[in-house]
PDB file of C-alpha atoms and ligand atoms in Angstrom:
ATOM      1  CA  MET P   1       0.000   0.000   0.000  1.00 92.00           C
ATOM      2  CA  PHE P   2       1.364   3.387  -0.978  1.00 95.00           C
ATOM      3  CA  ILE P   3      -0.798   6.419  -1.810  1.00 96.00           C
ATOM      4  CA  GLY P   4      -3.874   4.627  -0.409  1.00 97.00           C
ATOM      5  CA  HIS P   5      -2.563   5.479   3.073  1.00 98.00           C
ATOM      6  CA  TYR P   6      -3.171   9.174   2.365  1.00 98.00           C
ATOM      7  CA  SER P   7      -6.893   8.512   1.890  1.00 98.00           C
ATOM      8  CA  VAL P   8      -7.149   8.261   5.687  1.00 98.00           C
ATOM      9  CA  ALA P   9      -5.340  11.592   6.146  1.00 98.00           C
ATOM     10  CA  PHE P  10      -7.806  13.320   3.833  1.00 98.00           C
ATOM     11  CA  ALA P  11     -10.846  11.475   5.205  1.00 98.00           C
ATOM     12  CA  VAL P  12     -10.380  12.221   8.907  1.00 97.00           C
ATOM     13  CA  LYS P  13      -9.542  15.914   8.612  1.00 96.00           C
ATOM     14  CA  SER P  14     -12.519  18.049   9.627  1.00 93.00           C
ATOM     15  CA  ASP P  15     -13.319  21.611  10.622  1.00 89.00           C
ATOM     16  CA  GLN P  16     -13.991  20.200  14.112  1.00 90.00           C
ATOM     17  CA  ASN P  17     -10.675  18.425  14.833  1.00 91.00           C
ATOM     18  CA  ARG P  18      -8.644  21.060  12.939  1.00 90.00           C
ATOM     19  CA  ILE P  19      -5.650  18.735  12.640  1.00 94.00           C
ATOM     20  CA  PRO P  20      -3.350  20.140   9.946  1.00 95.00           C
ATOM     21  CA  LEU P  21      -3.347  17.925   6.852  1.00 97.00           C
ATOM     22  CA  TRP P  22       0.460  17.723   6.893  1.00 97.00           C
ATOM     23  CA  VAL P  23       0.380  16.271  10.436  1.00 96.00           C
ATOM     24  CA  LEU P  24      -2.055  13.603   9.231  1.00 97.00           C
ATOM     25  CA  PHE P  25       0.267  12.917   6.283  1.00 98.00           C
ATOM     26  CA  VAL P  26       3.024  12.144   8.789  1.00 98.00           C
ATOM     27  CA  ALA P  27       0.619  10.110  10.972  1.00 98.00           C
ATOM     28  CA  VAL P  28      -0.606   7.748   8.252  1.00 98.00           C
ATOM     29  CA  GLN P  29       2.984   6.984   7.222  1.00 98.00           C
ATOM     30  CA  PHE P  30       4.447   7.123  10.747  1.00 98.00           C
ATOM     31  CA  LEU P  31       5.146   3.364  10.776  1.00 98.00           C
ATOM     32  CA  ASP P  32       6.947   3.603   7.436  1.00 97.00           C
ATOM     33  CA  TYR P  33       9.033   6.545   8.688  1.00 98.00           C
ATOM     34  CA  ILE P  34      10.127   4.338  11.614  1.00 98.00           C
ATOM     35  CA  TRP P  35      10.688   1.428   9.215  1.00 97.00           C
ATOM     36  CA  ALA P  36      12.760   3.483   6.745  1.00 97.00           C
ATOM     37  CA  THR P  37      14.865   4.862   9.593  1.00 97.00           C
ATOM     38  CA  LEU P  38      15.455   1.412  11.124  1.00 97.00           C
ATOM     39  CA  VAL P  39      16.397  -0.080   7.734  1.00 97.00           C
ATOM     40  CA  LEU P  40      18.874   2.787   7.232  1.00 96.00           C
ATOM     41  CA  LEU P  41      20.335   1.975  10.647  1.00 97.00           C
ATOM     42  CA  GLY P  42      20.563  -1.716   9.717  1.00 95.00           C
ATOM     43  CA  ILE P  43      18.158  -2.737  12.517  1.00 97.00           C
ATOM     44  CA  GLU P  44      15.252  -3.821  10.295  1.00 95.00           C
ATOM     45  CA  LYS P  45      15.907  -5.796   7.111  1.00 94.00           C
ATOM     46  CA  LEU P  46      14.653  -5.423   3.579  1.00 93.00           C
ATOM     47  CA  ARG P  47      15.407  -7.140   0.277  1.00 93.00           C
ATOM     48  CA  VAL P  48      14.455  -5.451  -2.992  1.00 93.00           C
ATOM     49  CA  ILE P  49      13.693  -8.171  -5.533  1.00 93.00           C
ATOM     50  CA  LYS P  50      12.358  -7.545  -9.003  1.00 91.00           C
ATOM     51  CA  GLY P  51       9.019  -9.323  -9.369  1.00 87.00           C
ATOM     52  CA  PHE P  52       8.810 -10.261  -5.665  1.00 88.00           C
ATOM     53  CA  THR P  53       5.088  -9.589  -5.921  1.00 92.00           C
ATOM     54  CA  ALA P  54       3.298  -8.287  -9.018  1.00 90.00           C
ATOM     55  CA  GLY P  55       2.833  -4.855  -7.454  1.00 88.00           C
ATOM     56  CA  SER P  56       5.900  -4.428  -5.256  1.00 90.00           C
ATOM     57  CA  MET P  57       9.585  -5.312  -5.123  1.00 90.00           C
ATOM     58  CA  LEU P  58       9.783  -5.123  -1.334  1.00 90.00           C
ATOM     59  CA  ASP P  59      10.582  -8.242   0.648  1.00 89.00           C
ATOM     60  CA  SER P  60      10.285  -6.903   4.190  1.00 91.00           C
ATOM     61  CA  TYR P  61      11.392 -10.073   5.883  1.00 92.00           C
ATOM     62  CA  PHE P  62      12.323  -8.472   9.197  1.00 94.00           C
ATOM     63  CA  HIS P  63      10.441  -5.409  10.457  1.00 95.00           C
ATOM     64  CA  PRO P  64       9.107  -6.314  13.898  1.00 96.00           C
ATOM     65  CA  TYR P  65       9.718  -2.907  15.514  1.00 97.00           C
ATOM     66  CA  SER P  66       7.839  -0.848  12.933  1.00 97.00           C
ATOM     67  CA  HIS P  67       5.282  -3.258  11.470  1.00 96.00           C
ATOM     68  CA  SER P  68       4.272  -5.935  13.983  1.00 97.00           C
ATOM     69  CA  LEU P  69       0.691  -5.564  15.210  1.00 98.00           C
ATOM     70  CA  ILE P  70       1.762  -5.045  18.812  1.00 97.00           C
ATOM     71  CA  MET P  71       4.285  -2.346  17.868  1.00 97.00           C
ATOM     72  CA  ALA P  72       1.787  -0.687  15.507  1.00 98.00           C
ATOM     73  CA  MET P  73      -0.558  -0.346  18.492  1.00 98.00           C
ATOM     74  CA  PHE P  74       2.306   0.946  20.615  1.00 98.00           C
ATOM     75  CA  TRP P  75       3.353   3.601  18.062  1.00 98.00           C
ATOM     76  CA  SER P  76      -0.292   4.646  17.586  1.00 98.00           C
ATOM     77  CA  GLY P  77      -0.527   5.257  21.333  1.00 97.00           C
ATOM     78  CA  VAL P  78       2.762   7.170  21.365  1.00 97.00           C
ATOM     79  CA  ALA P  79       1.620   9.391  18.491  1.00 96.00           C
ATOM     80  CA  GLY P  80      -1.763  10.053  20.113  1.00 95.00           C
ATOM     81  CA  ILE P  81      -0.132  11.016  23.401  1.00 94.00           C
ATOM     82  CA  ALA P  82       2.525  13.168  21.695  1.00 94.00           C
ATOM     83  CA  TYR P  83      -0.048  15.180  19.754  1.00 93.00           C
ATOM     84  CA  LYS P  84      -1.101  17.525  22.588  1.00 92.00           C
ATOM     85  CA  PRO P  85       2.458  18.634  23.468  1.00 92.00           C
ATOM     86  CA  LEU P  86       3.112  19.001  19.732  1.00 92.00           C
ATOM     87  CA  CYS P  87       0.105  21.327  19.480  1.00 91.00           C
ATOM     88  CA  SER P  88       1.346  23.614  22.231  1.00 90.00           C
ATOM     89  CA  TRP P  89       4.863  23.562  20.805  1.00 90.00           C
ATOM     90  CA  LEU P  90       4.082  24.407  17.179  1.00 86.00           C
ATOM     91  CA  PRO P  91       1.498  25.969  18.160  1.00 83.00           C
ATOM     92  CA  PHE P  92      -1.867  25.066  16.706  1.00 83.00           C
ATOM     93  CA  ALA P  93      -5.375  24.402  17.951  1.00 83.00           C
ATOM     94  CA  TYR P  94      -5.958  21.220  19.954  1.00 86.00           C
ATOM     95  CA  SER P  95      -9.326  19.554  20.218  1.00 81.00           C
ATOM     96  CA  LYS P  96     -10.197  16.649  22.517  1.00 74.00           C
ATOM     97  CA  SER P  97     -10.910  14.148  19.782  1.00 88.00           C
ATOM     98  CA  ALA P  98      -7.726  15.019  17.894  1.00 94.00           C
ATOM     99  CA  ALA P  99      -5.356  12.787  19.901  1.00 94.00           C
ATOM    100  CA  LEU P 100      -7.606   9.771  19.295  1.00 94.00           C
ATOM    101  CA  THR P 101      -7.881  10.656  15.607  1.00 96.00           C
ATOM    102  CA  ILE P 102      -4.070  10.832  15.336  1.00 97.00           C
ATOM    103  CA  GLY P 103      -3.733   7.434  17.043  1.00 97.00           C
ATOM    104  CA  LEU P 104      -6.279   5.872  14.680  1.00 97.00           C
ATOM    105  CA  ALA P 105      -4.608   7.498  11.660  1.00 98.00           C
ATOM    106  CA  VAL P 106      -1.272   5.935  12.660  1.00 98.00           C
ATOM    107  CA  PHE P 107      -2.919   2.544  13.193  1.00 98.00           C
ATOM    108  CA  SER P 108      -4.748   2.714   9.846  1.00 98.00           C
ATOM    109  CA  HIS P 109      -1.344   2.200   8.219  1.00 97.00           C
ATOM    110  CA  TRP P 110      -1.124  -1.333   9.591  1.00 98.00           C
ATOM    111  CA  VAL P 111      -4.676  -2.190   8.542  1.00 98.00           C
ATOM    112  CA  LEU P 112      -4.106  -1.021   4.953  1.00 97.00           C
ATOM    113  CA  ASP P 113      -0.692  -2.719   4.837  1.00 96.00           C
ATOM    114  CA  LEU P 114      -2.437  -5.933   5.957  1.00 97.00           C
ATOM    115  CA  ILE P 115      -4.539  -5.858   2.777  1.00 96.00           C
ATOM    116  CA  ALA P 116      -1.614  -5.302   0.385  1.00 95.00           C
ATOM    117  CA  HIS P 117       1.369  -7.060   1.969  1.00 94.00           C
ATOM    118  CA  PRO P 118       2.241 -10.691   1.456  1.00 94.00           C
ATOM    119  CA  ARG P 119       2.504 -12.593   4.756  1.00 94.00           C
ATOM    120  CA  ASP P 120       5.252 -10.443   6.227  1.00 93.00           C
ATOM    121  CA  LEU P 121       3.407  -8.570   9.006  1.00 95.00           C
ATOM    122  CA  ALA P 122       4.106 -10.184  12.360  1.00 95.00           C
ATOM    123  CA  ILE P 123       1.548 -10.133  15.151  1.00 96.00           C
ATOM    124  CA  TYR P 124       4.292  -9.952  17.741  1.00 93.00           C
ATOM    125  CA  ASP P 125       8.086  -9.766  17.387  1.00 93.00           C
ATOM    126  CA  ASN P 126       8.903 -11.617  14.131  1.00 91.00           C
ATOM    127  CA  LYS P 127       6.264 -14.328  14.685  1.00 90.00           C
ATOM    128  CA  TRP P 128       2.829 -15.304  13.330  1.00 94.00           C
ATOM    129  CA  LYS P 129       3.008 -13.419  10.072  1.00 93.00           C
ATOM    130  CA  VAL P 130      -0.109 -12.234   8.292  1.00 94.00           C
ATOM    131  CA  GLY P 131      -0.940 -10.357   5.090  1.00 93.00           C
ATOM    132  CA  PHE P 132      -3.738 -10.741   2.559  1.00 90.00           C
ATOM    133  CA  GLY P 133      -1.310 -10.301  -0.348  1.00 90.00           C
ATOM    134  CA  LEU P 134      -3.268  -8.019  -2.664  1.00 91.00           C
ATOM    135  CA  TRP P 135       0.141  -6.976  -4.048  1.00 91.00           C
ATOM    136  CA  ASN P 136       0.107 -10.327  -5.865  1.00 90.00           C
ATOM    137  CA  TYR P 137      -2.660  -8.881  -8.066  1.00 90.00           C
ATOM    138  CA  ARG P 138      -1.302  -5.747  -9.644  1.00 94.00           C
ATOM    139  CA  ASP P 139      -4.399  -4.173 -11.212  1.00 95.00           C
ATOM    140  CA  PRO P 140      -6.814  -4.772  -8.299  1.00 96.00           C
ATOM    141  CA  GLU P 141      -4.210  -3.435  -5.867  1.00 96.00           C
ATOM    142  CA  PHE P 142      -3.703  -0.346  -8.016  1.00 96.00           C
ATOM    143  CA  ALA P 143      -7.483   0.129  -8.320  1.00 97.00           C
ATOM    144  CA  LEU P 144      -7.867  -0.075  -4.546  1.00 97.00           C
ATOM    145  CA  GLU P 145      -5.169   2.585  -4.005  1.00 96.00           C
ATOM    146  CA  ILE P 146      -6.904   4.951  -6.422  1.00 97.00           C
ATOM    147  CA  ALA P 147     -10.422   4.255  -5.090  1.00 98.00           C
ATOM    148  CA  LEU P 148      -9.282   4.853  -1.523  1.00 98.00           C
ATOM    149  CA  LEU P 149      -7.523   8.113  -2.381  1.00 98.00           C
ATOM    150  CA  ALA P 150     -10.469   9.415  -4.421  1.00 98.00           C
ATOM    151  CA  SER P 151     -12.905   8.644  -1.581  1.00 98.00           C
ATOM    152  CA  GLY P 152     -10.634  10.281   0.978  1.00 98.00           C
ATOM    153  CA  ILE P 153     -10.288  13.442  -1.091  1.00 98.00           C
ATOM    154  CA  ALA P 154     -14.052  13.560  -1.738  1.00 98.00           C
ATOM    155  CA  LEU P 155     -14.684  13.405   2.040  1.00 97.00           C
ATOM    156  CA  TYR P 156     -12.046  16.066   2.671  1.00 97.00           C
ATOM    157  CA  LEU P 157     -13.654  18.439   0.173  1.00 97.00           C
ATOM    158  CA  ALA P 158     -17.120  17.767   1.603  1.00 96.00           C
ATOM    159  CA  ARG P 159     -16.218  18.195   5.275  1.00 94.00           C
ATOM    160  CA  ASN P 160     -13.913  21.199   5.181  1.00 95.00           C
ATOM    161  CA  LEU P 161     -14.849  24.717   4.192  1.00 94.00           C
ATOM    162  CA  MET P 162     -12.263  26.179   1.842  1.00 95.00           C
ATOM    163  CA  PRO P 163     -11.884  28.604  -1.046  1.00 95.00           C
ATOM    164  CA  THR P 164     -12.280  27.254  -4.584  1.00 95.00           C
ATOM    165  CA  ILE P 165      -8.615  27.786  -5.380  1.00 96.00           C
ATOM    166  CA  ARG P 166      -7.652  25.398  -2.573  1.00 96.00           C
ATOM    167  CA  LYS P 167     -10.159  22.822  -3.776  1.00 97.00           C
ATOM    168  CA  ILE P 168      -8.478  22.925  -7.178  1.00 97.00           C
ATOM    169  CA  ALA P 169      -5.060  22.545  -5.541  1.00 97.00           C
ATOM    170  CA  VAL P 170      -6.270  19.542  -3.507  1.00 98.00           C
ATOM    171  CA  VAL P 171      -7.574  17.837  -6.651  1.00 98.00           C
ATOM    172  CA  ALA P 172      -4.309  18.609  -8.493  1.00 98.00           C
ATOM    173  CA  PHE P 173      -2.376  17.128  -5.552  1.00 98.00           C
ATOM    174  CA  GLY P 174      -4.556  14.012  -5.795  1.00 98.00           C
ATOM    175  CA  VAL P 175      -3.806  13.714  -9.510  1.00 98.00           C
ATOM    176  CA  ALA P 176      -0.073  14.073  -8.791  1.00 98.00           C
ATOM    177  CA  LEU P 177      -0.280  11.270  -6.205  1.00 98.00           C
ATOM    178  CA  VAL P 178      -2.058   9.053  -8.742  1.00 98.00           C
ATOM    179  CA  ILE P 179       0.737   9.724 -11.260  1.00 97.00           C
ATOM    180  CA  VAL P 180       3.321   8.740  -8.640  1.00 96.00           C
ATOM    181  CA  GLN P 181       1.356   5.540  -7.995  1.00 96.00           C
ATOM    182  CA  ILE P 182       1.208   4.757 -11.723  1.00 96.00           C
ATOM    183  CA  GLY P 183       4.985   5.178 -11.855  1.00 95.00           C
ATOM    184  CA  ASP P 184       5.467   2.952  -8.825  1.00 92.00           C
ATOM    185  CA  THR P 185       3.115   0.193 -10.005  1.00 93.00           C
ATOM    186  CA  TYR P 186       3.576   0.111 -13.766  1.00 94.00           C
ATOM    187  CA  VAL P 187       6.873   1.683 -14.844  1.00 93.00           C
ATOM    188  CA  PRO P 188       9.532  -1.027 -14.919  1.00 89.00           C
ATOM    189  CA  ARG P 189      12.757  -0.163 -13.165  1.00 89.00           C
ATOM    190  CA  ALA P 190      15.818  -1.853 -11.809  1.00 90.00           C
ATOM    191  CA  PRO P 191      15.628  -2.595  -8.077  1.00 91.00           C
ATOM    192  CA  LEU P 192      17.575  -0.156  -5.923  1.00 92.00           C
ATOM    193  CA  THR P 193      19.527  -1.263  -2.878  1.00 93.00           C
ATOM    194  CA  ASP P 194      17.633  -1.535   0.422  1.00 93.00           C
ATOM    195  CA  LYS P 195      19.197   1.680   1.754  1.00 93.00           C
ATOM    196  CA  ALA P 196      18.515   3.660  -1.434  1.00 94.00           C
ATOM    197  CA  THR P 197      14.923   2.414  -1.421  1.00 94.00           C
ATOM    198  CA  VAL P 198      14.202   3.645   2.104  1.00 96.00           C
ATOM    199  CA  MET P 199      16.035   6.930   1.419  1.00 96.00           C
ATOM    200  CA  GLY P 200      13.559   7.330  -1.434  1.00 94.00           C
ATOM    201  CA  VAL P 201      10.712   6.607   0.987  1.00 95.00           C
ATOM    202  CA  TRP P 202      11.940   9.354   3.309  1.00 97.00           C
ATOM    203  CA  VAL P 203      12.331  11.862   0.462  1.00 97.00           C
ATOM    204  CA  PHE P 204       8.985  11.185  -1.243  1.00 96.00           C
ATOM    205  CA  TYR P 205       6.927  10.997   1.947  1.00 97.00           C
ATOM    206  CA  THR P 206       8.454  14.236   3.203  1.00 98.00           C
ATOM    207  CA  LEU P 207       7.839  15.923  -0.137  1.00 98.00           C
ATOM    208  CA  PHE P 208       4.152  14.934   0.160  1.00 98.00           C
ATOM    209  CA  VAL P 209       4.061  16.312   3.734  1.00 98.00           C
ATOM    210  CA  LEU P 210       5.447  19.654   2.486  1.00 98.00           C
ATOM    211  CA  ILE P 211       2.871  19.780  -0.323  1.00 98.00           C
ATOM    212  CA  ALA P 212       0.064  18.990   2.153  1.00 97.00           C
ATOM    213  CA  PHE P 213       1.332  21.885   4.293  1.00 96.00           C
ATOM    214  CA  ALA P 214       1.441  24.257   1.313  1.00 97.00           C
ATOM    215  CA  VAL P 215      -1.984  23.215  -0.013  1.00 97.00           C
ATOM    216  CA  GLU P 216      -3.727  24.175   3.233  1.00 95.00           C
ATOM    217  CA  LYS P 217      -2.125  27.643   3.070  1.00 94.00           C
ATOM    218  CA  ILE P 218      -3.569  28.367  -0.368  1.00 93.00           C
ATOM    219  CA  GLY P 219      -6.236  31.064  -0.216  1.00 89.00           C
ATOM    220  CA  GLY P 220      -5.897  31.237   3.565  1.00 81.00           C
ATOM    221  CA  ARG P 221      -4.620  34.769   4.003  1.00 65.00           C
ATOM    222  CA  ARG P 222      -6.889  36.443   1.501  1.00 54.00           C
ATOM    223  CA  LYS P 223      -9.310  38.899   3.076  1.00 51.00           C
ATOM    224  CA  ILE P 224     -12.037  40.917   1.509  1.00 50.00           C
ATOM    225  CA  THR P 225     -11.091  44.524   2.018  1.00 52.00           C
ATOM    226  CA  ALA P 226     -13.573  47.300   1.537  1.00 50.00           C
ATOM    227  CA  PRO P 227     -12.280  50.279  -0.438  1.00 52.00           C
TER     228      PRO P 227
HETATM  229 ZN1   ZN N   1       4.134   0.080   5.885  1.00 63.61          ZN
END
């Protein structure tokens, strides 16, 4: 699962919880940020094998600290608890339901990974691995990613008041994410090394976070001034 994770970020943002979209973009990929960092440090292990599954080259054969069910629950709790101090530090508005929403957004990553991944997600430590393996079916997996993202963006546009120019930017951002997914799923390429792959994860995910930040600024400062 790749851009499908962002559907949750778009879907849960509301005028009530007022969580910045960029924070939700970090939350839904929080487990992958931990994973990419641990692979870079040599603590978690990854093999990149061409044709490993039809839709992905990633053989994540050891990622118990970022992607086991127990640790996914742990990190979701950590993120939920950390959200209030983060709000006072940055600073932005905090609402009561926001911490829970952040925790659920982090946990959604594991649930969506469960659909796509082959049986490489451990329940606990590196044991009892699960995964429904939709990545073995390239077109259905791709279709699910797109359907999820489109639904998430539709909810975001329906639940949040915003100027038209920002709506256009959100849709354009969605189209850009779809193009990235097309590239990832369908454009053949030579497998990179494990470290280069997770560096790419860091760079792309952070680029998306920056765009999410910028998108929510569009049309925000404009005021109607009487002559
Ligand atoms: Zn993941």
